[in-house]
XYZ file of C-alpha atoms in Angstrom:
291
model
C -45.928 140.523 -11.906
C -43.491 140.736 -8.918
C -39.960 141.872 -9.480
C -38.702 138.521 -8.477
C -40.900 136.876 -10.789
C -40.031 139.245 -13.597
C -36.209 138.232 -13.018
C -37.274 134.348 -13.239
C -39.146 135.335 -16.631
C -35.830 137.094 -17.895
C -33.559 134.346 -16.960
C -35.765 131.819 -18.649
C -35.960 133.938 -21.917
C -32.286 134.230 -21.991
C -30.661 131.481 -19.804
C -27.296 131.392 -21.409
C -26.774 135.170 -20.739
C -27.581 134.749 -17.244
C -25.658 131.605 -16.758
C -22.533 133.275 -18.135
C -23.217 136.242 -15.825
C -23.582 134.433 -12.744
C -20.843 131.671 -13.128
C -18.178 134.147 -14.530
C -17.622 131.770 -17.651
C -19.205 131.630 -21.090
C -21.991 129.222 -21.234
C -23.397 128.140 -24.496
C -25.039 124.501 -23.879
C -27.983 125.858 -21.398
C -31.533 124.603 -21.233
C -34.438 125.630 -18.843
C -35.725 122.681 -16.821
C -39.347 122.806 -16.178
C -39.165 120.512 -12.988
C -41.665 120.007 -10.470
C -40.097 119.245 -6.976
C -43.188 118.517 -5.278
C -42.948 116.335 -2.292
C -45.431 119.220 -0.910
C -45.568 122.694 -2.353
C -42.845 125.010 -1.889
C -42.023 128.524 -2.674
C -40.651 127.816 -6.334
C -42.193 130.659 -7.917
C -39.095 132.698 -8.152
C -36.579 130.333 -9.226
C -34.928 129.193 -12.302
C -33.218 125.719 -12.811
C -30.693 125.542 -15.857
C -29.270 122.484 -17.093
C -25.538 122.965 -18.249
C -22.938 120.642 -19.111
C -22.622 118.151 -16.260
C -24.248 120.510 -13.959
C -27.486 122.109 -12.563
C -27.747 125.781 -11.845
C -30.352 127.010 -9.532
C -31.189 130.765 -9.597
C -33.109 132.651 -7.297
C -34.140 135.998 -7.281
C -35.031 137.807 -3.953
C -36.258 141.429 -3.332
C -36.207 140.867 0.599
C -34.145 138.214 2.493
C -37.228 137.504 4.783
C -39.088 134.645 3.756
C -40.846 131.461 5.183
C -39.397 129.135 5.160
C -36.191 130.941 5.656
C -33.851 131.217 2.723
C -31.063 128.857 3.898
C -33.665 126.133 4.493
C -35.204 126.646 1.112
C -31.811 126.228 -0.661
C -31.030 123.093 1.068
C -34.149 121.533 0.383
C -33.948 122.543 -3.303
C -30.549 120.928 -3.481
C -31.866 117.692 -1.803
C -34.659 117.590 -4.223
C -32.635 118.366 -7.425
C -29.816 115.945 -6.757
C -32.266 113.259 -6.085
C -33.671 113.758 -9.774
C -30.515 114.395 -11.585
C -27.604 113.074 -9.371
C -25.517 115.851 -10.982
C -23.338 118.599 -9.086
C -25.530 121.513 -8.579
C -24.456 125.264 -8.282
C -27.051 127.509 -6.326
C -26.783 131.287 -6.600
C -29.259 133.813 -4.774
C -29.560 137.307 -6.405
C -30.385 140.091 -4.198
C -32.107 142.819 -5.690
C -32.004 145.261 -3.008
C -29.480 145.779 0.117
C -31.330 144.524 3.313
C -31.500 147.008 6.262
C -28.326 148.171 7.658
C -26.731 145.488 10.151
C -28.590 142.467 8.529
C -26.632 139.544 7.956
C -26.721 137.940 4.617
C -26.328 134.213 5.252
C -24.732 132.013 2.653
C -24.899 128.947 4.443
C -27.526 126.361 6.320
C -25.626 124.917 9.151
C -27.545 122.752 11.866
C -25.303 120.513 13.894
C -23.017 118.513 11.467
C -25.204 119.170 8.512
C -23.685 122.384 6.384
C -24.661 123.518 3.242
C -23.290 126.635 1.358
C -24.757 128.632 -1.461
C -23.766 131.913 -3.360
C -25.244 135.320 -3.073
C -24.793 137.954 -5.422
C -25.600 141.585 -4.150
C -26.769 143.260 -7.166
C -25.977 146.611 -5.624
C -22.473 145.908 -5.550
C -22.387 144.690 -9.185
C -20.372 146.736 -11.821
C -23.021 148.388 -13.908
C -20.879 147.897 -17.164
C -21.804 144.197 -17.933
C -25.397 144.998 -17.564
C -25.451 148.234 -19.787
C -23.428 146.170 -22.534
C -25.814 142.945 -22.713
C -29.444 143.564 -23.594
C -30.725 140.459 -22.220
C -29.221 141.785 -18.636
C -29.894 145.517 -19.280
C -33.267 145.786 -17.153
C -30.926 144.871 -14.151
C -28.557 147.606 -14.688
C -30.410 150.551 -12.630
C -29.809 148.384 -9.512
C -26.248 147.809 -9.973
C -23.361 149.588 -8.134
C -23.104 153.527 -8.447
C -22.660 156.623 -6.696
C -24.651 158.724 -9.096
C -27.996 157.152 -9.555
C -29.653 159.263 -12.016
C -26.511 159.398 -14.074
C -26.816 155.324 -14.160
C -30.300 155.537 -14.979
C -29.667 158.264 -17.782
C -27.064 155.838 -19.187
C -29.375 153.026 -18.939
C -32.035 154.876 -21.050
C -29.469 155.695 -23.924
C -28.616 152.016 -23.913
C -32.352 151.134 -24.084
C -32.936 153.365 -26.948
C -30.108 152.089 -28.937
C -31.492 148.486 -28.954
C -33.124 147.188 -32.355
C -36.506 148.122 -32.745
C -37.958 144.797 -32.308
C -36.118 144.563 -28.835
C -36.726 147.989 -27.584
C -40.232 147.837 -26.207
C -40.182 144.810 -24.221
C -36.574 145.522 -22.690
C -37.758 149.279 -21.897
C -40.850 147.917 -20.088
C -38.954 145.615 -18.083
C -36.238 148.116 -17.323
C -38.577 150.582 -16.062
C -40.359 147.928 -13.983
C -37.398 147.071 -12.243
C -35.934 150.490 -11.924
C -39.044 151.244 -9.946
C -37.265 149.438 -6.854
C -34.993 151.967 -6.557
C -36.030 155.323 -8.608
C -38.963 157.388 -8.334
C -41.729 156.570 -10.748
C -41.978 160.260 -12.164
C -38.195 160.380 -12.726
C -38.468 157.021 -14.649
C -41.272 158.259 -16.767
C -39.491 161.429 -17.636
C -35.958 159.969 -18.708
C -37.589 157.379 -20.465
C -39.750 159.904 -22.392
C -37.063 162.300 -23.104
C -34.846 159.466 -24.357
C -37.505 158.377 -26.458
C -37.911 161.712 -28.103
C -33.932 162.295 -28.448
C -33.766 159.037 -30.543
C -36.710 160.334 -32.589
C -35.337 161.451 -36.230
C -38.262 164.135 -36.338
C -37.066 165.441 -32.999
C -33.510 165.427 -34.295
C -34.519 167.710 -37.007
C -36.428 169.873 -34.807
C -33.572 170.440 -32.738
C -31.041 170.991 -35.597
C -33.523 173.570 -37.193
C -34.082 175.309 -33.762
C -30.400 175.417 -32.990
C -29.749 177.119 -36.696
C -32.929 179.301 -36.116
C -31.169 180.351 -32.973
C -27.918 181.238 -34.572
C -29.590 182.922 -37.320
C -31.601 184.993 -35.062
C -28.593 186.044 -33.115
C -26.817 187.238 -36.236
C -29.793 189.006 -37.495
C -30.047 191.050 -33.925
C -26.471 191.634 -34.194
C -26.818 192.972 -37.757
C -29.711 195.233 -36.763
C -27.909 196.971 -34.248
C -24.773 197.506 -36.408
C -26.951 199.000 -39.382
C -28.795 201.273 -36.788
C -25.750 202.541 -35.362
C -24.472 203.028 -38.869
C -27.494 204.773 -40.154
C -27.703 206.927 -37.052
C -24.117 208.349 -37.706
C -24.760 208.760 -41.350
C -28.138 210.455 -41.467
C -29.087 211.243 -37.934
C -31.825 210.098 -35.530
C -34.076 207.698 -37.186
C -37.940 207.972 -37.034
C -40.122 204.983 -35.631
C -41.591 204.141 -39.119
C -37.514 203.623 -40.481
C -36.822 201.430 -37.229
C -40.053 199.505 -37.859
C -38.813 198.626 -41.697
C -35.460 197.782 -40.558
C -36.838 195.029 -38.203
C -38.681 193.466 -41.142
C -35.491 192.810 -43.126
C -33.938 189.379 -43.433
C -30.173 188.709 -42.264
C -29.295 188.738 -46.271
C -31.046 192.244 -46.713
C -29.258 193.706 -43.715
C -25.827 192.496 -44.933
C -26.848 194.116 -48.395
C -28.060 197.559 -46.669
C -24.576 197.655 -44.572
C -22.715 197.502 -47.927
C -25.037 200.256 -49.410
C -24.407 202.541 -46.429
C -21.069 202.968 -47.527
C -22.384 204.922 -50.615
C -24.729 207.195 -48.568
C -24.199 210.781 -48.366
C -23.485 211.762 -44.523
C -25.681 214.896 -43.820
C -24.670 216.122 -40.328
C -26.873 219.188 -40.240
C -30.000 218.299 -41.960
C -31.850 215.189 -41.732
C -32.186 213.404 -45.513
C -33.333 209.867 -46.120
C -33.250 210.215 -49.970
C -30.287 207.278 -50.282
C -32.337 204.999 -47.586
C -35.557 205.541 -49.358
C -33.923 204.650 -52.849
C -32.386 201.748 -51.180
C -35.910 200.515 -49.662
C -37.558 200.916 -53.057
C -35.067 198.313 -54.650
C -36.802 196.171 -52.275
C -39.989 196.961 -53.561
C -41.070 197.710 -49.745
C -42.632 201.215 -51.019
C -41.809 203.119 -47.875
C -42.103 206.806 -48.303
C -39.878 208.816 -45.824
C -40.907 212.199 -44.735
């Protein structure tokens, strides 16, 4: 599916939302017209015709300005065919998904001698992303909106996608990733969406909390071991390797208990004596024999 055709699909799935966006006013009574404008086949793949109250809205999505026949001619051609069928006012809006090359003139009028026909052009790269971020139907367009920090915007989009209801999320996520491909590297898109899905996972959140808790406990345990070793060295002198190994096996709670017990140990500045420490280890049923 082309990018333009995907936008047509979205606008026909959510006509009221798209009409409200391009017209700037809330639209509630909107239906999709499956109209054949065939005098001869014209490039109608990427257009959406919406029936409003007393008006026709013609939406056209363009990735590139270049086309055959040229865009201004197509717009006046559509207007004539629609008006002949419905005899209603017609609002025509072209949504450009990407900016053209620098210096390119974006035409909004067809003009030949005395014939003049105007239409609107929405430059998606100039649109405020907030509207798209806060409306699920428009969310797939958000990565293409105005920003000075593209990756930060894409991260916001990922967050919004993962906040959708489970029944909405897969479809909107797929559409968003497809349209984001117009602007962003595919590896970055896959990475951010994969990480976003993991962050929203209950299991991931639980693992994260456990990891943070474990990290804090390990930090406290390392501090406790260092403090105990310093205190023991001052009380009973240099410690042999087997004692150091045993202390490393103690839990945080056991280290705290040993710290309290050290207050009652006998200091032996002239002779190494591990009787008190051996007795304390014995209470843990560790069975360490000091030498």
